Amino acid sequence: MKKIVVLTGAGMSVESGLKTFRNADGLWENYPVQKVATHEGWLEDPTLVTNFYNMLRKKCWNVKPNEGHRLVAELEKNYDVTVVTQNVDNLHEQAGSSKVIHLHGELMKVCSSRDVDDPRYQQLLTADNCEVEPGTLAGDGSLLRPFIVFFGEAVPNITLAVEEVQQADILIIIGTSLVVYPAAGLVHYVKPGTPVYLIDPSPSLGSGIQHLTHIQKGASEGMKELTILLGKA
């Protein structure tokens, strides 16, 4: 069974109504990114940051996966599929994708602010219990913080993502500008000759990528076209 790795960014979830991480204006859901998505912002006002992610979680539970998410999940019928996403929502999982690597963290999880990656203090929140009271402590006595990779922090899952891309027979890139590193560097780890499909309406993306097919559409329409192309391959 051929292995497909799907790299997704903000454009994947925008059709579902989510603004995922930052736009060009430096705002995320109308909040300055430096206030709600940096370690400095967390230290300055953990209550603001906690309440911001509470708001995002409630918003996320009210949106549904779009056709693009569903078509990515359906690839598992014929391929070994790993999704590597820059998005912090859980829409890929909701759509049925079984193997998802989150590069920038997971909105539905909270963790220790002393040791973000200690699994003993990570908690998965649910739809009916998705708010964290500011000041709540993790099991190690530190403040409970969002399980989000803030700007400037290391991306621990990038090594895992590189390993997956190195094994890919097909790489699909959806809705990412390919300018935010380290995720943007993943395309350079594909085996020589690996077909790369880029789904994004912007005409200027993908220059310099070998064996590239650019489908200049949004996530859902682009995945419909790609599904037909793969069926003919």
PDB file of C-alpha atoms in Angstrom:
ATOM      1  CA  MET A   1       0.000   0.000   0.000  1.00  0.00           C
ATOM      2  CA  LYS A   2       1.423   3.366  -1.020  1.00  0.00           C
ATOM      3  CA  LYS A   3       2.146   5.899   1.708  1.00  0.00           C
ATOM      4  CA  ILE A   4       0.680   9.396   1.494  1.00  0.00           C
ATOM      5  CA  VAL A   5       1.691  12.252   3.769  1.00  0.00           C
ATOM      6  CA  VAL A   6      -0.689  15.215   3.827  1.00  0.00           C
ATOM      7  CA  LEU A   7       0.705  18.528   5.128  1.00  0.00           C
ATOM      8  CA  THR A   8      -2.063  20.982   6.026  1.00  0.00           C
ATOM      9  CA  GLY A   9      -2.141  24.610   7.097  1.00  0.00           C
ATOM     10  CA  ALA A  10      -4.662  27.336   7.842  1.00  0.00           C
ATOM     11  CA  GLY A  11      -6.311  27.082   4.423  1.00  0.00           C
ATOM     12  CA  MET A  12      -7.498  23.593   5.348  1.00  0.00           C
ATOM     13  CA  SER A  13      -9.736  24.838   8.154  1.00  0.00           C
ATOM     14  CA  VAL A  14     -10.759  28.242   6.837  1.00  0.00           C
ATOM     15  CA  GLU A  15     -13.690  26.714   4.915  1.00  0.00           C
ATOM     16  CA  SER A  16     -14.981  25.416   8.253  1.00  0.00           C
ATOM     17  CA  GLY A  17     -14.988  28.964   9.609  1.00  0.00           C
ATOM     18  CA  LEU A  18     -11.805  28.890  11.692  1.00  0.00           C
ATOM     19  CA  LYS A  19      -8.934  31.329  11.554  1.00  0.00           C
ATOM     20  CA  THR A  20      -6.036  29.058  12.395  1.00  0.00           C
ATOM     21  CA  PHE A  21      -2.994  30.665  13.979  1.00  0.00           C
ATOM     22  CA  ARG A  22      -2.092  33.953  12.359  1.00  0.00           C
ATOM     23  CA  ASN A  23      -3.071  35.946   9.325  1.00  0.00           C
ATOM     24  CA  ALA A  24      -0.854  38.489   7.613  1.00  0.00           C
ATOM     25  CA  ASP A  25      -2.177  41.252   9.862  1.00  0.00           C
ATOM     26  CA  GLY A  26      -0.632  39.669  12.976  1.00  0.00           C
ATOM     27  CA  LEU A  27      -4.041  39.067  14.546  1.00  0.00           C
ATOM     28  CA  TRP A  28      -5.627  35.797  15.550  1.00  0.00           C
ATOM     29  CA  GLU A  29      -9.389  36.035  16.026  1.00  0.00           C
ATOM     30  CA  ASN A  30      -8.842  39.814  16.465  1.00  0.00           C
ATOM     31  CA  TYR A  31      -6.238  39.402  19.228  1.00  0.00           C
ATOM     32  CA  PRO A  32      -2.592  40.450  18.738  1.00  0.00           C
ATOM     33  CA  VAL A  33      -0.589  37.263  18.259  1.00  0.00           C
ATOM     34  CA  GLN A  34       2.133  38.426  20.656  1.00  0.00           C
ATOM     35  CA  LYS A  35      -0.434  38.666  23.459  1.00  0.00           C
ATOM     36  CA  VAL A  36      -1.990  35.206  23.064  1.00  0.00           C
ATOM     37  CA  ALA A  37       0.498  32.995  21.217  1.00  0.00           C
ATOM     38  CA  THR A  38       3.925  33.740  22.687  1.00  0.00           C
ATOM     39  CA  HIS A  39       5.643  32.664  25.900  1.00  0.00           C
ATOM     40  CA  GLU A  40       6.093  36.329  26.812  1.00  0.00           C
ATOM     41  CA  GLY A  41       2.350  36.900  26.435  1.00  0.00           C
ATOM     42  CA  TRP A  42       1.640  33.926  28.688  1.00  0.00           C
ATOM     43  CA  LEU A  43       3.988  35.207  31.383  1.00  0.00           C
ATOM     44  CA  GLU A  44       2.544  38.709  31.152  1.00  0.00           C
ATOM     45  CA  ASP A  45      -1.124  37.771  31.410  1.00  0.00           C
ATOM     46  CA  PRO A  46      -1.932  34.060  31.820  1.00  0.00           C
ATOM     47  CA  THR A  47      -5.572  34.902  32.543  1.00  0.00           C
ATOM     48  CA  LEU A  48      -5.987  36.607  29.154  1.00  0.00           C
ATOM     49  CA  VAL A  49      -4.308  33.673  27.393  1.00  0.00           C
ATOM     50  CA  THR A  50      -6.376  31.075  29.265  1.00  0.00           C
ATOM     51  CA  ASN A  51      -9.622  32.858  28.448  1.00  0.00           C
ATOM     52  CA  PHE A  52      -8.613  33.289  24.798  1.00  0.00           C
ATOM     53  CA  TYR A  53      -8.161  29.548  24.357  1.00  0.00           C
ATOM     54  CA  ASN A  54     -11.384  28.875  26.244  1.00  0.00           C
ATOM     55  CA  MET A  55     -13.110  31.040  23.627  1.00  0.00           C
ATOM     56  CA  LEU A  56     -11.371  29.241  20.771  1.00  0.00           C
ATOM     57  CA  ARG A  57     -12.356  25.813  22.097  1.00  0.00           C
ATOM     58  CA  LYS A  58     -16.005  26.789  22.300  1.00  0.00           C
ATOM     59  CA  LYS A  59     -15.817  28.123  18.756  1.00  0.00           C
ATOM     60  CA  CYS A  60     -14.088  24.954  17.549  1.00  0.00           C
ATOM     61  CA  TRP A  61     -16.781  22.680  18.983  1.00  0.00           C
ATOM     62  CA  ASN A  62     -19.356  24.632  16.975  1.00  0.00           C
ATOM     63  CA  VAL A  63     -17.702  24.043  13.601  1.00  0.00           C
ATOM     64  CA  LYS A  64     -17.569  20.886  11.521  1.00  0.00           C
ATOM     65  CA  PRO A  65     -14.992  19.337   9.208  1.00  0.00           C
ATOM     66  CA  ASN A  66     -15.385  20.462   5.621  1.00  0.00           C
ATOM     67  CA  GLU A  67     -15.401  18.334   2.478  1.00  0.00           C
ATOM     68  CA  GLY A  68     -11.629  18.692   2.234  1.00  0.00           C
ATOM     69  CA  HIS A  69     -11.129  17.136   5.669  1.00  0.00           C
ATOM     70  CA  ARG A  70     -13.497  14.300   4.779  1.00  0.00           C
ATOM     71  CA  LEU A  71     -11.772  13.563   1.476  1.00  0.00           C
ATOM     72  CA  VAL A  72      -8.373  13.462   3.199  1.00  0.00           C
ATOM     73  CA  ALA A  73      -9.785  10.931   5.663  1.00  0.00           C
ATOM     74  CA  GLU A  74     -11.218   8.851   2.806  1.00  0.00           C
ATOM     75  CA  LEU A  75      -7.739   8.416   1.320  1.00  0.00           C
ATOM     76  CA  GLU A  76      -7.200   5.833   4.071  1.00  0.00           C
ATOM     77  CA  LYS A  77      -9.415   3.419   2.113  1.00  0.00           C
ATOM     78  CA  ASN A  78      -6.644   2.985  -0.471  1.00  0.00           C
ATOM     79  CA  TYR A  79      -3.461   4.386   1.102  1.00  0.00           C
ATOM     80  CA  ASP A  80      -1.404   4.440   4.285  1.00  0.00           C
ATOM     81  CA  VAL A  81      -2.044   8.069   5.260  1.00  0.00           C
ATOM     82  CA  THR A  82      -0.366  10.336   7.788  1.00  0.00           C
ATOM     83  CA  VAL A  83      -1.650  13.883   8.245  1.00  0.00           C
ATOM     84  CA  VAL A  84       0.901  16.451   9.428  1.00  0.00           C
ATOM     85  CA  THR A  85      -0.952  19.609  10.365  1.00  0.00           C
ATOM     86  CA  GLN A  86       0.048  23.094  11.427  1.00  0.00           C
ATOM     87  CA  ASN A  87      -3.491  23.582  12.704  1.00  0.00           C
ATOM     88  CA  VAL A  88      -4.389  23.267  16.377  1.00  0.00           C
ATOM     89  CA  ASP A  89      -8.024  22.256  15.807  1.00  0.00           C
ATOM     90  CA  ASN A  90      -9.178  18.631  15.795  1.00  0.00           C
ATOM     91  CA  LEU A  91     -11.120  18.738  12.525  1.00  0.00           C
ATOM     92  CA  HIS A  92      -8.959  16.066  10.868  1.00  0.00           C
ATOM     93  CA  GLU A  93      -9.711  13.698  13.735  1.00  0.00           C
ATOM     94  CA  GLN A  94     -13.415  14.587  13.622  1.00  0.00           C
ATOM     95  CA  ALA A  95     -13.442  13.789   9.893  1.00  0.00           C
ATOM     96  CA  GLY A  96     -11.993  10.335  10.557  1.00  0.00           C
ATOM     97  CA  SER A  97      -8.255  10.642   9.947  1.00  0.00           C
ATOM     98  CA  SER A  98      -6.622   8.073  12.210  1.00  0.00           C
ATOM     99  CA  LYS A  99      -2.990   9.233  12.199  1.00  0.00           C
ATOM    100  CA  VAL A 100      -2.519  12.981  12.779  1.00  0.00           C
ATOM    101  CA  ILE A 101       0.702  14.711  13.837  1.00  0.00           C
ATOM    102  CA  HIS A 102       0.112  18.191  15.263  1.00  0.00           C
ATOM    103  CA  LEU A 103       3.122  20.470  14.783  1.00  0.00           C
ATOM    104  CA  HIS A 104       1.768  23.484  16.674  1.00  0.00           C
ATOM    105  CA  GLY A 105      -0.010  21.715  19.517  1.00  0.00           C
ATOM    106  CA  GLU A 106      -3.613  20.773  20.158  1.00  0.00           C
ATOM    107  CA  LEU A 107      -6.338  23.200  21.148  1.00  0.00           C
ATOM    108  CA  MET A 108      -8.292  20.544  23.025  1.00  0.00           C
ATOM    109  CA  LYS A 109      -5.421  19.765  25.380  1.00  0.00           C
ATOM    110  CA  VAL A 110      -3.927  21.609  28.366  1.00  0.00           C
ATOM    111  CA  CYS A 111      -0.655  20.893  30.114  1.00  0.00           C
ATOM    112  CA  SER A 112       1.865  21.911  32.739  1.00  0.00           C
ATOM    113  CA  SER A 113       3.447  25.316  32.181  1.00  0.00           C
ATOM    114  CA  ARG A 114       6.648  24.021  33.806  1.00  0.00           C
ATOM    115  CA  ASP A 115       7.071  21.072  31.427  1.00  0.00           C
ATOM    116  CA  VAL A 116       4.742  21.273  28.436  1.00  0.00           C
ATOM    117  CA  ASP A 117       5.734  17.882  27.046  1.00  0.00           C
ATOM    118  CA  ASP A 118       5.361  15.822  30.236  1.00  0.00           C
ATOM    119  CA  PRO A 119       2.438  13.515  29.343  1.00  0.00           C
ATOM    120  CA  ARG A 120       1.590  12.991  33.029  1.00  0.00           C
ATOM    121  CA  TYR A 121       0.175  16.514  33.229  1.00  0.00           C
ATOM    122  CA  GLN A 122      -1.501  16.736  29.831  1.00  0.00           C
ATOM    123  CA  GLN A 123      -5.293  16.683  29.845  1.00  0.00           C
ATOM    124  CA  LEU A 124      -7.730  16.236  26.961  1.00  0.00           C
ATOM    125  CA  LEU A 125     -10.766  18.506  27.272  1.00  0.00           C
ATOM    126  CA  THR A 126     -14.229  17.593  26.025  1.00  0.00           C
ATOM    127  CA  ALA A 127     -17.088  19.540  24.458  1.00  0.00           C
ATOM    128  CA  ASP A 128     -18.969  19.773  27.748  1.00  0.00           C
ATOM    129  CA  ASN A 129     -15.823  20.534  29.733  1.00  0.00           C
ATOM    130  CA  CYS A 130     -13.713  22.752  27.471  1.00  0.00           C
ATOM    131  CA  GLU A 131     -13.141  25.754  29.723  1.00  0.00           C
ATOM    132  CA  VAL A 132     -10.231  26.148  32.126  1.00  0.00           C
ATOM    133  CA  GLU A 133     -10.684  28.420  35.112  1.00  0.00           C
ATOM    134  CA  PRO A 134      -7.774  30.918  35.163  1.00  0.00           C
ATOM    135  CA  GLY A 135      -5.379  29.987  37.944  1.00  0.00           C
ATOM    136  CA  THR A 136      -6.068  26.232  37.716  1.00  0.00           C
ATOM    137  CA  LEU A 137      -2.958  24.197  38.513  1.00  0.00           C
ATOM    138  CA  ALA A 138      -1.534  21.183  36.733  1.00  0.00           C
ATOM    139  CA  GLY A 139      -0.552  18.071  38.663  1.00  0.00           C
ATOM    140  CA  ASP A 140       2.983  19.386  39.227  1.00  0.00           C
ATOM    141  CA  GLY A 141       1.730  22.593  40.876  1.00  0.00           C
ATOM    142  CA  SER A 142       2.402  24.897  37.925  1.00  0.00           C
ATOM    143  CA  LEU A 143      -0.306  26.848  36.104  1.00  0.00           C
ATOM    144  CA  LEU A 144      -2.305  24.822  33.609  1.00  0.00           C
ATOM    145  CA  ARG A 145      -1.589  26.273  30.158  1.00  0.00           C
ATOM    146  CA  PRO A 146      -2.797  25.567  26.633  1.00  0.00           C
ATOM    147  CA  PHE A 147      -1.003  22.683  24.896  1.00  0.00           C
ATOM    148  CA  ILE A 148       0.021  25.039  22.103  1.00  0.00           C
ATOM    149  CA  VAL A 149       3.471  25.608  20.615  1.00  0.00           C
ATOM    150  CA  PHE A 150       3.808  29.337  21.111  1.00  0.00           C
ATOM    151  CA  PHE A 151       5.818  31.380  18.614  1.00  0.00           C
ATOM    152  CA  GLY A 152       9.498  31.100  19.471  1.00  0.00           C
ATOM    153  CA  GLU A 153       9.130  27.706  21.158  1.00  0.00           C
ATOM    154  CA  ALA A 154      10.596  24.469  19.793  1.00  0.00           C
ATOM    155  CA  VAL A 155       8.397  22.257  17.605  1.00  0.00           C
ATOM    156  CA  PRO A 156       8.918  18.816  19.181  1.00  0.00           C
ATOM    157  CA  ASN A 157       6.955  16.839  16.572  1.00  0.00           C
ATOM    158  CA  ILE A 158       8.973  18.136  13.609  1.00  0.00           C
ATOM    159  CA  THR A 159      11.387  15.178  13.824  1.00  0.00           C
ATOM    160  CA  LEU A 160       8.474  12.748  13.659  1.00  0.00           C
ATOM    161  CA  ALA A 161       7.047  14.658  10.688  1.00  0.00           C
ATOM    162  CA  VAL A 162      10.385  14.533   8.847  1.00  0.00           C
ATOM    163  CA  GLU A 163      10.528  10.754   9.298  1.00  0.00           C
ATOM    164  CA  GLU A 164       7.045  10.407   7.812  1.00  0.00           C
ATOM    165  CA  VAL A 165       7.806  12.657   4.822  1.00  0.00           C
ATOM    166  CA  GLN A 166      11.011  10.728   4.090  1.00  0.00           C
ATOM    167  CA  GLN A 167       8.943   7.562   3.697  1.00  0.00           C
ATOM    168  CA  ALA A 168       6.176   9.118   1.581  1.00  0.00           C
ATOM    169  CA  ASP A 169       5.363   7.853  -1.898  1.00  0.00           C
ATOM    170  CA  ILE A 170       3.119  10.898  -2.432  1.00  0.00           C
ATOM    171  CA  LEU A 171       3.161  14.271  -0.656  1.00  0.00           C
ATOM    172  CA  ILE A 172       0.022  16.416  -0.592  1.00  0.00           C
ATOM    173  CA  ILE A 173       0.206  20.011   0.679  1.00  0.00           C
ATOM    174  CA  ILE A 174      -3.058  21.828   1.426  1.00  0.00           C
ATOM    175  CA  GLY A 175      -3.657  25.408   2.459  1.00  0.00           C
ATOM    176  CA  THR A 176      -0.236  26.408   3.696  1.00  0.00           C
ATOM    177  CA  SER A 177       1.906  29.273   2.437  1.00  0.00           C
ATOM    178  CA  LEU A 178       5.118  27.221   2.832  1.00  0.00           C
ATOM    179  CA  VAL A 179       6.786  30.169   4.569  1.00  0.00           C
ATOM    180  CA  VAL A 180       6.374  29.246   8.261  1.00  0.00           C
ATOM    181  CA  TYR A 181       9.331  27.178   9.376  1.00  0.00           C
ATOM    182  CA  PRO A 182      10.114  24.494  10.355  1.00  0.00           C
ATOM    183  CA  ALA A 183       7.002  23.066   8.663  1.00  0.00           C
ATOM    184  CA  ALA A 184       7.842  24.732   5.324  1.00  0.00           C
ATOM    185  CA  GLY A 185      11.100  22.768   5.197  1.00  0.00           C
ATOM    186  CA  LEU A 186       9.349  19.400   5.197  1.00  0.00           C
ATOM    187  CA  VAL A 187       8.965  19.377   1.404  1.00  0.00           C
ATOM    188  CA  HIS A 188      12.755  19.114   1.094  1.00  0.00           C
ATOM    189  CA  TYR A 189      12.765  15.697   2.783  1.00  0.00           C
ATOM    190  CA  VAL A 190      10.792  13.815   0.126  1.00  0.00           C
ATOM    191  CA  LYS A 191      12.565  11.036  -1.769  1.00  0.00           C
ATOM    192  CA  PRO A 192      13.797  12.017  -5.255  1.00  0.00           C
ATOM    193  CA  GLY A 193      11.027  11.601  -7.796  1.00  0.00           C
ATOM    194  CA  THR A 194       8.192  11.743  -5.260  1.00  0.00           C
ATOM    195  CA  PRO A 195       5.096  13.420  -6.739  1.00  0.00           C
ATOM    196  CA  VAL A 196       4.031  16.509  -4.784  1.00  0.00           C
ATOM    197  CA  TYR A 197       0.501  17.915  -5.052  1.00  0.00           C
ATOM    198  CA  LEU A 198      -0.102  21.459  -3.813  1.00  0.00           C
ATOM    199  CA  ILE A 199      -3.705  22.537  -3.223  1.00  0.00           C
ATOM    200  CA  ASP A 200      -3.925  26.286  -2.701  1.00  0.00           C
ATOM    201  CA  PRO A 201      -5.665  29.093  -4.598  1.00  0.00           C
ATOM    202  CA  SER A 202      -2.609  31.357  -4.495  1.00  0.00           C
ATOM    203  CA  PRO A 203      -0.771  31.292  -7.847  1.00  0.00           C
ATOM    204  CA  SER A 204       2.675  32.138  -6.481  1.00  0.00           C
ATOM    205  CA  LEU A 205       3.281  29.123  -4.252  1.00  0.00           C
ATOM    206  CA  GLY A 206       5.373  26.044  -4.907  1.00  0.00           C
ATOM    207  CA  SER A 207       8.170  27.516  -7.018  1.00  0.00           C
ATOM    208  CA  GLY A 208      11.284  25.369  -6.920  1.00  0.00           C
ATOM    209  CA  ILE A 209       9.509  22.191  -5.783  1.00  0.00           C
ATOM    210  CA  GLN A 210      10.355  19.200  -7.962  1.00  0.00           C
ATOM    211  CA  HIS A 211       7.620  17.020  -9.523  1.00  0.00           C
ATOM    212  CA  LEU A 212       4.943  19.494  -8.428  1.00  0.00           C
ATOM    213  CA  THR A 213       1.323  19.575  -9.535  1.00  0.00           C
ATOM    214  CA  HIS A 214      -0.381  22.774  -8.347  1.00  0.00           C
ATOM    215  CA  ILE A 215      -4.162  22.568  -8.038  1.00  0.00           C
ATOM    216  CA  GLN A 216      -5.125  26.211  -7.732  1.00  0.00           C
ATOM    217  CA  LYS A 217      -8.264  25.744  -5.659  1.00  0.00           C
ATOM    218  CA  GLY A 218      -9.430  25.765  -2.054  1.00  0.00           C
ATOM    219  CA  ALA A 219      -9.201  22.690   0.145  1.00  0.00           C
ATOM    220  CA  SER A 220     -12.539  21.040  -0.695  1.00  0.00           C
ATOM    221  CA  GLU A 221     -12.593  21.657  -4.455  1.00  0.00           C
ATOM    222  CA  GLY A 222      -8.895  20.877  -4.683  1.00  0.00           C
ATOM    223  CA  MET A 223      -9.274  17.555  -2.867  1.00  0.00           C
ATOM    224  CA  LYS A 224     -12.141  16.605  -5.183  1.00  0.00           C
ATOM    225  CA  GLU A 225      -9.879  17.179  -8.191  1.00  0.00           C
ATOM    226  CA  LEU A 226      -6.958  15.362  -6.593  1.00  0.00           C
ATOM    227  CA  THR A 227      -9.098  12.344  -5.696  1.00  0.00           C
ATOM    228  CA  ILE A 228      -9.935  11.989  -9.405  1.00  0.00           C
ATOM    229  CA  LEU A 229      -6.270  12.403 -10.386  1.00  0.00           C
ATOM    230  CA  LEU A 230      -5.102   9.751  -7.915  1.00  0.00           C
ATOM    231  CA  GLY A 231      -7.812   7.389  -9.116  1.00  0.00           C
ATOM    232  CA  LYS A 232      -6.397   7.622 -12.650  1.00  0.00           C
ATOM    233  CA  ALA A 233      -2.765   7.197 -11.566  1.00  0.00           C
TER     234      ALA A 233
END
